[in-house]
Short mmCIF file of C-alpha atoms in Angstrom, two decimals:
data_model
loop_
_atom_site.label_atom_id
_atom_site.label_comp_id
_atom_site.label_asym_id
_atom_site.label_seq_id
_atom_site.Cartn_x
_atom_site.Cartn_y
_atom_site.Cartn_z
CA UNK A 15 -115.58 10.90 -24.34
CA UNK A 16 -114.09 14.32 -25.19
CA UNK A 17 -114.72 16.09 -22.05
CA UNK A 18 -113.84 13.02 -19.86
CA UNK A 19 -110.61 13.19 -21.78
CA UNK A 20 -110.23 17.09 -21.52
CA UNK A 21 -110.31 16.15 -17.64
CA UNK A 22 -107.99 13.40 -17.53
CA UNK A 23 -105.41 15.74 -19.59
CA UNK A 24 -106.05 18.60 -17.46
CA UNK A 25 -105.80 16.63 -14.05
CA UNK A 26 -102.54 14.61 -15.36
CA UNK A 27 -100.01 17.44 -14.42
CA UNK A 28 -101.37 17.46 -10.89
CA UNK A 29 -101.43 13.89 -10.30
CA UNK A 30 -97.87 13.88 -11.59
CA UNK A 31 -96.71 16.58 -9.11
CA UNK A 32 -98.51 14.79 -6.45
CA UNK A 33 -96.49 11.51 -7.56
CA UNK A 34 -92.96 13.50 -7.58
CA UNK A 35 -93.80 14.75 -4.86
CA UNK A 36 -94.01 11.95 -2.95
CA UNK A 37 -91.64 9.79 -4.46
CA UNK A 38 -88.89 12.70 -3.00
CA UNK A 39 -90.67 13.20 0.47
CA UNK A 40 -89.69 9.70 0.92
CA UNK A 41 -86.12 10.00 0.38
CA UNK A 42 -83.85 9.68 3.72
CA UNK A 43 -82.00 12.90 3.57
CA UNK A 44 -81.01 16.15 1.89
CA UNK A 45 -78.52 15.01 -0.16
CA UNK A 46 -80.43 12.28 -1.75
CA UNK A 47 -83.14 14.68 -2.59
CA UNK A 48 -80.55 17.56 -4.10
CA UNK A 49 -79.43 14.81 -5.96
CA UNK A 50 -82.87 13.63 -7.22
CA UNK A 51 -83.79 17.63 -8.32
CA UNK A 52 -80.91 17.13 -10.81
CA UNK A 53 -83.10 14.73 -13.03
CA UNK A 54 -85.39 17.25 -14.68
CA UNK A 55 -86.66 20.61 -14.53
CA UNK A 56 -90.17 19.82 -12.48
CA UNK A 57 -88.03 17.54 -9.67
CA UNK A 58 -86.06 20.61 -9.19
CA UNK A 59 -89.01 23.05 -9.15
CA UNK A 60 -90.72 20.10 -6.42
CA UNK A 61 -87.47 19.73 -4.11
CA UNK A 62 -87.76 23.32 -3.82
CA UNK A 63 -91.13 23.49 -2.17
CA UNK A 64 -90.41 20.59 -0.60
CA UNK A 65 -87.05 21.95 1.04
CA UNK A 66 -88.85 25.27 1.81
CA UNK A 67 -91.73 23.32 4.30
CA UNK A 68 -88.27 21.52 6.28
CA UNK A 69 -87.04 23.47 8.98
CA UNK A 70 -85.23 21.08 11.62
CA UNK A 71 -82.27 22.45 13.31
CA UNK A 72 -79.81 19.62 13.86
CA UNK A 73 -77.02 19.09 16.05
CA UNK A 74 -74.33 16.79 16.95
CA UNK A 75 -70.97 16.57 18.73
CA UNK A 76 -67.98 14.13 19.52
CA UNK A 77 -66.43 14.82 22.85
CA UNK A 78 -63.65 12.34 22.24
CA UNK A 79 -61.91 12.37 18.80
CA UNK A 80 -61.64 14.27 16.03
CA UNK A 81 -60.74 10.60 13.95
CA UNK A 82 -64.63 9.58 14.56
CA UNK A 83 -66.99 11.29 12.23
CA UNK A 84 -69.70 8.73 12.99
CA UNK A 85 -71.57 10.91 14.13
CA UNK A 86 -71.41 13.19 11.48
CA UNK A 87 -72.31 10.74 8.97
CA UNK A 88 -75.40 9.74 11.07
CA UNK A 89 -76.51 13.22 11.10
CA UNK A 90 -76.68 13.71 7.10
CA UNK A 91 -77.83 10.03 6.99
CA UNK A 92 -81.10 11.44 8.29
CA UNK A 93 -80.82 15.06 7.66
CA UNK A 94 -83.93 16.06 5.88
CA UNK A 95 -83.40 20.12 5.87
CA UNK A 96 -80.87 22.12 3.69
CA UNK A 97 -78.65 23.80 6.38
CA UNK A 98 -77.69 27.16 5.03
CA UNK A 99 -75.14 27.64 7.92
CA UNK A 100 -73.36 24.92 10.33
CA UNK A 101 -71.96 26.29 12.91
CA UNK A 102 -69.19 24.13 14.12
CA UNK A 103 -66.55 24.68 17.47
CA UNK A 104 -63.24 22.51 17.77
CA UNK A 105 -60.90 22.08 21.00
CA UNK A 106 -57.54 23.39 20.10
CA UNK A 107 -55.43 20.11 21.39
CA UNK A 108 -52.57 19.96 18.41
CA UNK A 109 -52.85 23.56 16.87
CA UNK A 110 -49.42 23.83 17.30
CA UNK A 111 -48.23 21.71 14.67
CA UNK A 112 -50.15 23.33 10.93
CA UNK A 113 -51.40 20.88 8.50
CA UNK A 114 -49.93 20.80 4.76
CA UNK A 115 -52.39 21.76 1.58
CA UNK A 116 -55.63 19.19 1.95
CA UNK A 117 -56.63 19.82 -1.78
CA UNK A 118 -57.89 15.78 -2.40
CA UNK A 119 -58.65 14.05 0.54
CA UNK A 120 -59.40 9.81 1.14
CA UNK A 121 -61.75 10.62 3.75
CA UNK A 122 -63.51 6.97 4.24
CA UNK A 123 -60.61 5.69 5.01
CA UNK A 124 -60.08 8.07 7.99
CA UNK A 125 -56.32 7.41 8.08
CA UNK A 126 -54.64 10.50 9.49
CA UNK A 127 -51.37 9.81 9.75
CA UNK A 128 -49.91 11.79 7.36
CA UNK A 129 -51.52 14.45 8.46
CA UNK A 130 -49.60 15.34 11.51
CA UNK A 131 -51.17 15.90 14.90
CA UNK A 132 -53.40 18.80 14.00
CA UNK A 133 -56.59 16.92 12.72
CA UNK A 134 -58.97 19.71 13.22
CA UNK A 135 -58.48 21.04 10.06
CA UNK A 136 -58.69 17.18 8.64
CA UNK A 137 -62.61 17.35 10.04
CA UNK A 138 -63.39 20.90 8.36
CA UNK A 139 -62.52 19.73 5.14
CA UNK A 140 -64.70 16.69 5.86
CA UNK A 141 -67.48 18.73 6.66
CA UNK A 142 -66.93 20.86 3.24
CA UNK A 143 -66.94 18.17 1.41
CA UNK A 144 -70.44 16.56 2.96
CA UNK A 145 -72.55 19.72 3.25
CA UNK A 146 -74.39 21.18 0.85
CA UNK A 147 -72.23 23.42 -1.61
CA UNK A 148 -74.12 26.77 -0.25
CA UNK A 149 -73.79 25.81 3.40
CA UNK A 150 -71.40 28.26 4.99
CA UNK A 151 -68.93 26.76 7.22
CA UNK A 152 -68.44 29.11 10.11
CA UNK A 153 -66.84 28.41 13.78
CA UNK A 154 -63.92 28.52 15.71
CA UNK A 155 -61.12 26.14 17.67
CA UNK A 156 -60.87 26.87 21.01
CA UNK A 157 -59.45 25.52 24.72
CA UNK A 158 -62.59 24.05 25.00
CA UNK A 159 -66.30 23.31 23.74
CA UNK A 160 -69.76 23.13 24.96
CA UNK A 161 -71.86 20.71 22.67
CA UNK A 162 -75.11 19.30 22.30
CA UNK A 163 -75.87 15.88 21.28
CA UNK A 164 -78.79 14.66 18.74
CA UNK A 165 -80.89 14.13 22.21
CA UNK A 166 -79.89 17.52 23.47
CA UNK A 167 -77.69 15.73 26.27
CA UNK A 168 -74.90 19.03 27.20
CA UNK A 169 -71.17 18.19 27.26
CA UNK A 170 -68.46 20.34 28.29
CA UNK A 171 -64.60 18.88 26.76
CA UNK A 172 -62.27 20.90 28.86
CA UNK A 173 -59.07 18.58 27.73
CA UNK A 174 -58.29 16.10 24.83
CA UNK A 175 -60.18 15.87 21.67
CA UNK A 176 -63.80 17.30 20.63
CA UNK A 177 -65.87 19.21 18.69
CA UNK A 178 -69.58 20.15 18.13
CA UNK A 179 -71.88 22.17 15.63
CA UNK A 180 -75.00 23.03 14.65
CA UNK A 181 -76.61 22.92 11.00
CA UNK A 182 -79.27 25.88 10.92
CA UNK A 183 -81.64 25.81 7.37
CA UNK A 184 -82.40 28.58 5.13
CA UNK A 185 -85.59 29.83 7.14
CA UNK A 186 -87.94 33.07 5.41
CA UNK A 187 -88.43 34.30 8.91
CA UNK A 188 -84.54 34.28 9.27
CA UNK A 189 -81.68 36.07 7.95
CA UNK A 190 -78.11 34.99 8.54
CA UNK A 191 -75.62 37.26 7.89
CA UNK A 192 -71.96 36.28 8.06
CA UNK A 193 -69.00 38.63 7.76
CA UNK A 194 -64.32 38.06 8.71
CA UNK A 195 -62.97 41.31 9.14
CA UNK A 196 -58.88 40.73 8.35
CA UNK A 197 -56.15 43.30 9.40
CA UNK A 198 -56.95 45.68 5.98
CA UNK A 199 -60.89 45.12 6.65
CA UNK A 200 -60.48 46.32 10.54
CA UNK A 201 -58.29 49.46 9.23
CA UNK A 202 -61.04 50.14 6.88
CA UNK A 203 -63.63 49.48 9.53
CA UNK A 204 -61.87 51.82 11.65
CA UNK A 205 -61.93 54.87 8.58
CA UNK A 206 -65.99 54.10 8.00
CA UNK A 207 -67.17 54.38 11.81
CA UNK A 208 -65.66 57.75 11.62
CA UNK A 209 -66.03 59.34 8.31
CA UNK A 210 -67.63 56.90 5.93
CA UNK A 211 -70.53 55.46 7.41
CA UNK A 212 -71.80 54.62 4.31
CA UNK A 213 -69.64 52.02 4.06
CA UNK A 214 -69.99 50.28 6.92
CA UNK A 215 -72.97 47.74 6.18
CA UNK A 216 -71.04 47.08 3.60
CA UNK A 217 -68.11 45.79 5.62
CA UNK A 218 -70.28 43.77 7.81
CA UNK A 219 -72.51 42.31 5.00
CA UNK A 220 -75.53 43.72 6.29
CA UNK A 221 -78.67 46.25 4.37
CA UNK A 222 -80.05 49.25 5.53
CA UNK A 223 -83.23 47.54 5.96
CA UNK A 224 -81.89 44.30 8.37
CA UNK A 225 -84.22 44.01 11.77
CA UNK A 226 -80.89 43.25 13.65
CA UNK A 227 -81.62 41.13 16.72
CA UNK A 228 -78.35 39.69 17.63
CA UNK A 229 -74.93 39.81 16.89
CA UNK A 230 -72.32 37.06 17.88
CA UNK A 231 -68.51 37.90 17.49
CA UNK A 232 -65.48 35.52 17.59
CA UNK A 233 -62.11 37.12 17.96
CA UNK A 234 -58.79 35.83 17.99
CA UNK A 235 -56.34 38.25 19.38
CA UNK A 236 -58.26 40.28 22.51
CA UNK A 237 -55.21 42.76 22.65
CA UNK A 238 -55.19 43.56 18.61
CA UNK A 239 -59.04 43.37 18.05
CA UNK A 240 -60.80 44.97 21.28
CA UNK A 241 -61.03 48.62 19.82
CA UNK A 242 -62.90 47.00 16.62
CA UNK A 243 -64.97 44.80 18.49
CA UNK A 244 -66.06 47.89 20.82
CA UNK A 245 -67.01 49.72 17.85
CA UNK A 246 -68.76 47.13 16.30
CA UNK A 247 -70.66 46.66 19.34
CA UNK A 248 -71.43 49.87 19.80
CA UNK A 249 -72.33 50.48 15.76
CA UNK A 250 -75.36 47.74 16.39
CA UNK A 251 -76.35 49.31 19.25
CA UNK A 252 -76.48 52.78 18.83
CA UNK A 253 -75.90 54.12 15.07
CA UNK A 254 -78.46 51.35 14.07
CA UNK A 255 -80.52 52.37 17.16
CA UNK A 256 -81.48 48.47 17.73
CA UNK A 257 -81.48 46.75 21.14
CA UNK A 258 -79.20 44.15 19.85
CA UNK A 259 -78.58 41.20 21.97
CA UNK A 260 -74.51 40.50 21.49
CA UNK A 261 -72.29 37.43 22.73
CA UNK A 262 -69.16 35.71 21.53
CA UNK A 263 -65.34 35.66 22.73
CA UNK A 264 -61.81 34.92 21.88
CA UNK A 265 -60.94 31.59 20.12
CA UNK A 266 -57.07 30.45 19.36
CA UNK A 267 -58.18 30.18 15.29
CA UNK A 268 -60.79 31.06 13.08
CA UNK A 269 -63.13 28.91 11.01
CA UNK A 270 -64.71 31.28 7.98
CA UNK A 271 -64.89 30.84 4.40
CA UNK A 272 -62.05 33.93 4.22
CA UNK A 273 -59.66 32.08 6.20
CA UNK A 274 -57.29 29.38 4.89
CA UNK A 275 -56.79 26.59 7.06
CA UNK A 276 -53.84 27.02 9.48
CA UNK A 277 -54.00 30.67 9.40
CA UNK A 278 -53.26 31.81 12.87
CA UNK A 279 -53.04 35.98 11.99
CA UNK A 280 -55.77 37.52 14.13
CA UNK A 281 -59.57 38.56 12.74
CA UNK A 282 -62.88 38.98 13.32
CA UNK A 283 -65.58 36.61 12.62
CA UNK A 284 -69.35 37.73 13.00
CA UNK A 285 -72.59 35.94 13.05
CA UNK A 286 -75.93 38.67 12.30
CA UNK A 287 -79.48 37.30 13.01
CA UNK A 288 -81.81 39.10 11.48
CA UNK A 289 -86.10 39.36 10.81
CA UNK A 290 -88.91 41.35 12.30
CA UNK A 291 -90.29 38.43 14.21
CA UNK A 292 -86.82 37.13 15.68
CA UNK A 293 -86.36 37.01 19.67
CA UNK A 294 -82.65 37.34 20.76
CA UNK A 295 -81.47 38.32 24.24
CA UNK A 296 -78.27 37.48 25.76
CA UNK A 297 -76.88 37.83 29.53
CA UNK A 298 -73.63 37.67 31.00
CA UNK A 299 -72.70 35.44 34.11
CA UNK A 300 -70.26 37.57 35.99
CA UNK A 301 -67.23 36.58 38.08
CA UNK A 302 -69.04 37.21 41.32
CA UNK A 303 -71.23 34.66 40.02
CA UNK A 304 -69.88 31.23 41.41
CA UNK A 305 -72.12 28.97 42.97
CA UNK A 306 -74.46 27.26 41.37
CA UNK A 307 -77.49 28.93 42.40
CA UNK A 308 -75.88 32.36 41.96
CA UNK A 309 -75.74 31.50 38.08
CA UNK A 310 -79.25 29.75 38.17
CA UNK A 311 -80.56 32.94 38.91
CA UNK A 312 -78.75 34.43 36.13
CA UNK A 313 -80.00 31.60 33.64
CA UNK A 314 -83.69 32.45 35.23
CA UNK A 315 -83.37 36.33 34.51
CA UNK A 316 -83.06 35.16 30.41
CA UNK A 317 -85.58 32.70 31.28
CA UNK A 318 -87.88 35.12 32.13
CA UNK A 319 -87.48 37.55 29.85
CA UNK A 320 -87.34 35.63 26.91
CA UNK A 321 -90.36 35.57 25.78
CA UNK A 322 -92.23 34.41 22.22
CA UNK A 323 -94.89 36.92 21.60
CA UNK A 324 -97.09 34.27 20.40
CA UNK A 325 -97.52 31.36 21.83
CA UNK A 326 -99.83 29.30 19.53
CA UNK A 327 -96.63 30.28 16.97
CA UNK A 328 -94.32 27.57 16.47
CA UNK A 329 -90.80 28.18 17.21
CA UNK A 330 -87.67 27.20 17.01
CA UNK A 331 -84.62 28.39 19.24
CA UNK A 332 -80.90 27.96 19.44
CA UNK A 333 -78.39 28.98 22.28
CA UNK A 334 -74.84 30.25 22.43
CA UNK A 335 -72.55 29.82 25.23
CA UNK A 336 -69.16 31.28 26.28
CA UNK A 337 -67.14 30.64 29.28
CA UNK A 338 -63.78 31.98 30.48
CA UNK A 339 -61.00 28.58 30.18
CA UNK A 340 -61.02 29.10 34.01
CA UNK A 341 -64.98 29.08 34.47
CA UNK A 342 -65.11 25.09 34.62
CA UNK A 343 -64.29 22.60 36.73
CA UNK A 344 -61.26 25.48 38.08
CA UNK A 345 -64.11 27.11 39.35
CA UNK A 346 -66.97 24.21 40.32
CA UNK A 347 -64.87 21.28 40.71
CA UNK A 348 -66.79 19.77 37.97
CA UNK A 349 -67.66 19.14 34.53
CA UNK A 350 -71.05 20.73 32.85
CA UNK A 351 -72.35 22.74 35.76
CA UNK A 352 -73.34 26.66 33.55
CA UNK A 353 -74.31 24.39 30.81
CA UNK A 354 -76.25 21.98 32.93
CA UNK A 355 -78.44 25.11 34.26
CA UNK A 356 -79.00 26.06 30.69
CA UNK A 357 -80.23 23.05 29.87
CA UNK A 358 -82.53 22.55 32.96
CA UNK A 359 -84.59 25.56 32.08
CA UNK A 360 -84.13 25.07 28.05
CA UNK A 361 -84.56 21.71 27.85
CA UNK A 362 -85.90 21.43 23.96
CA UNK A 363 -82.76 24.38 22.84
CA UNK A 364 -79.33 23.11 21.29
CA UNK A 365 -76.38 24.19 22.80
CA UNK A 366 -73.28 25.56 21.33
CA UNK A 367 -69.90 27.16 22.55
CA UNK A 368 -66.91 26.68 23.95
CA UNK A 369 -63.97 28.21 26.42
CA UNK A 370 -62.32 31.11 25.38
CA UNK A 371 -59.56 33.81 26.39
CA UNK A 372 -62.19 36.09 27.22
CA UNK A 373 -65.97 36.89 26.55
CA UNK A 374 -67.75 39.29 24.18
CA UNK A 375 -71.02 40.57 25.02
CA UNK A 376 -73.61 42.67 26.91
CA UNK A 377 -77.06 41.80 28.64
CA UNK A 378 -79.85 42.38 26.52
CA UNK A 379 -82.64 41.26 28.30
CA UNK A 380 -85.57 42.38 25.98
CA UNK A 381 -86.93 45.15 23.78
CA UNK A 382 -88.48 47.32 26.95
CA UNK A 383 -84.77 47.17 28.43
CA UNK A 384 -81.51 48.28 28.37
CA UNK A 385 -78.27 47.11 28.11
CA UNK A 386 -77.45 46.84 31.82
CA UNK A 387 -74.58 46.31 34.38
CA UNK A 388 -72.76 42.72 33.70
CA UNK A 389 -71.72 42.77 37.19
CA UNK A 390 -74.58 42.33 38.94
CA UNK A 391 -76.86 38.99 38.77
CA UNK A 392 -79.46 39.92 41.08
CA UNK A 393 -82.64 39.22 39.69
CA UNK A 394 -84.63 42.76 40.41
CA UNK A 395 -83.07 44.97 37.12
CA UNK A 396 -83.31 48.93 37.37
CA UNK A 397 -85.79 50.28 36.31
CA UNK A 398 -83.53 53.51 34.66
CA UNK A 399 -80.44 52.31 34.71
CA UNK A 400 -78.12 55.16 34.92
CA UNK A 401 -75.79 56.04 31.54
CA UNK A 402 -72.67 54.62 31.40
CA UNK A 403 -70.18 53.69 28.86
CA UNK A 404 -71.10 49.96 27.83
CA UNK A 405 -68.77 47.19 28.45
CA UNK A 406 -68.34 44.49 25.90
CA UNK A 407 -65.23 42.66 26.56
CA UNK A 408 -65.12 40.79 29.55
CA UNK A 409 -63.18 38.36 31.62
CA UNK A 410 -63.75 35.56 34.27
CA UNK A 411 -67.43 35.03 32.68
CA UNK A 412 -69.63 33.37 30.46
CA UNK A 413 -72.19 34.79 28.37
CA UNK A 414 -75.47 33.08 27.06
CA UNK A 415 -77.18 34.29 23.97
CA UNK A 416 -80.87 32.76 23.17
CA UNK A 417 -82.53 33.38 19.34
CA UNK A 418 -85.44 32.07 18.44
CA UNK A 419 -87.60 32.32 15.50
CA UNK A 420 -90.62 31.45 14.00
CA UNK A 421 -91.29 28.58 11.49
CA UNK A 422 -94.30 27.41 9.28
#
């Protein structure tokens, strides 16, 4: 009776942890199961490994009104991964007009009246105060957006109201850094890249020892900020001596943890992927690039050369997208044609973006290549491409930038 009692002792913790377990696996969504690690010491120890083994990326957009945050709410309803970063872009429709304070919000009533036209800001602090407490907020408001729905369906919102995102989780194969250089930070920027370049991870919250694989920059003033954006280009690519894949653009405001709400001075906001088993190349669409089968083979190039060095590996992946405002249905006489293509050859990706006042980025088209010549999209790359100053700020294009990663 002793030893069959030694056993049941000994084999009590794990049936426990196999009944905890369980009893949180089965809750609907992240929030119900940070709330249930609160109860004792071993349900926090069990959400943890629990949360580690989740690794959905989820997305979600509204291409009518920033008033309906539906679909928001049906996101987290069944949101089973902690998102360590949602990435989140806003048309601009109202920016004139800058909110007051929005310390204490009645946000179920979803009464904005008082709020004056500019309700963009109304939806951030929404989003703060649903996400996780260590989920950084990080995005822009632009002319337009390019969103992907739960299904993956592609929008384009040109006009009016909209806004998408993206909720990424903390993944070990995955390292998201996240730095907002301000006018004093650019200054000092500008001091480090010269004579201090010890301080320029620093600056742009990244370690000696970050595998780079793909930068993406949002500026907000293409006249104040293109010298800094150059240079911070060029410090990923060459001082860090990384084939970096890069894409971004100009938005009319900032969305960053640094920035108050409202703030229209200029800065730049940066987005760092990082890990020795990350994929990242990027490609720009350039303005000789018009029809529709010109920018298929464009989308085709990336296609091709994006490629997951082990197949049997599960992935996941996640695309950036940034046209010029006049790049839409100025140019093709219709809604969703760039992202359309995207989707037609990444039909399993989520789509982000939006339309800016100009494009950031390079094309990066694998680890064998290059940076090479935006301006041509035909499909047979040199072979040496001859050396030339980089370009990095562009106009009149759109740039695609495609990370994936592996998962467990």
């Amino acid at each position: 009776m002793a030893n069959k009692s030694d056993g049941e002792e000994r084999a009590s913790p794990l049936l426990e942890y196999g009944i905890t377990k369980a009893v949180l696996q089965s809750l609907p969504n992240i929030l119900q199961l940070n709330k249930a690690s609160t109860v004792c010491k071993s349900w926090n120890e069990t959400a943890k490994i629990i949360k580690k083994s989740r690794n959905q990326i989820y997305c979600t957009a509204n291409n009518e009104s920033f008033e309906d945050y539906s679909c928001v709410q049906s996101l987290i309803s069944i949101m089973r991964s902690q998102p360590c970063l949602c990435f989140v872009f806003l048309t601009h429709e109202g920016l004139a007009e800058i909110p007051p304070p929005l310390p204490e919000l009645n946000l179920d009533g979803h009464n904005g009246s008082h709020f004056g036209r500019c309700t963009e800001y109304r939806l951030l602090h929404y989003l703060r105060k649903s996400m996780p407490s260590d989920c950084v907020i990080v995005g822009g408001i632009a002319n337009g957006v390019v969103t992907s729905t739960p299904s993956l369906q592609t929008n384009e919102t040109e006009d009016g109201d909209g806004y998408g995102l993206i909720l990424i989780p903390d993944i070990p194969t995955l390292s998201i850094r996240n730095f907002y250089l301000d006018r004093q930070k650019m200054k000092k920027f500008g001091k480090a890249i010269t004579s201090q370049p010890e301080d320029v991870g620093p600056l742009l919250n990244i370690k000696d020892d970050d595998q780079v694989k793909c930068l993406v920059l949002l500026g907000t003033d293409a006249f104040k900020e293109s010298k800094c954006i150059e240079a911070i280009c060029r410090y990923f690519q060459d001082r860090r001596n990384q084939n970096v894949a890069i894409g971004g653009g100009f938005v009319e405001a900032a969305v960053h943890p640094d920035v108050v709400d409202g703030d229209r001075e200029y800065g730049i906001t940066g987005l760092v992927f990082c890990g020795p088993n990350v994929i990242a190349n990027s490609i720009i669409v350039p303005p000789d690039a018009t029809t529709d089968s010109d920018i298929e083979r464009v989308i085709l190039q990336l296609k091709e050369k994006h490629v997951v060095t082990s197949p049997s590996q599960k992935t996941r992946s996640i695309g950036f997208m940034v046209a010029c405002v006049a790049r839409g249905t100025h140019l093709h006489g219709r809604s969703g044609v760039e992202s359309g293509i995207f989707r037609r050859h990444f039909p399993t990706t989520p789509l982000l973006g939006f339309f800016g006042n100009g494009e950031i980025g390079i094309t990066c088209l694998g680890p064998s290549s290059s940076p090479t010549n935006p301006h041509s999209f035909q499909p047979n790359l040199p072979s040496a491409p001859k050396k030339s100053r980089t370009t990095y700020l562009h106009s009149y294009a759109t740039t695609f930038t495609l990370i994936s990663f592996p998962v467990e």
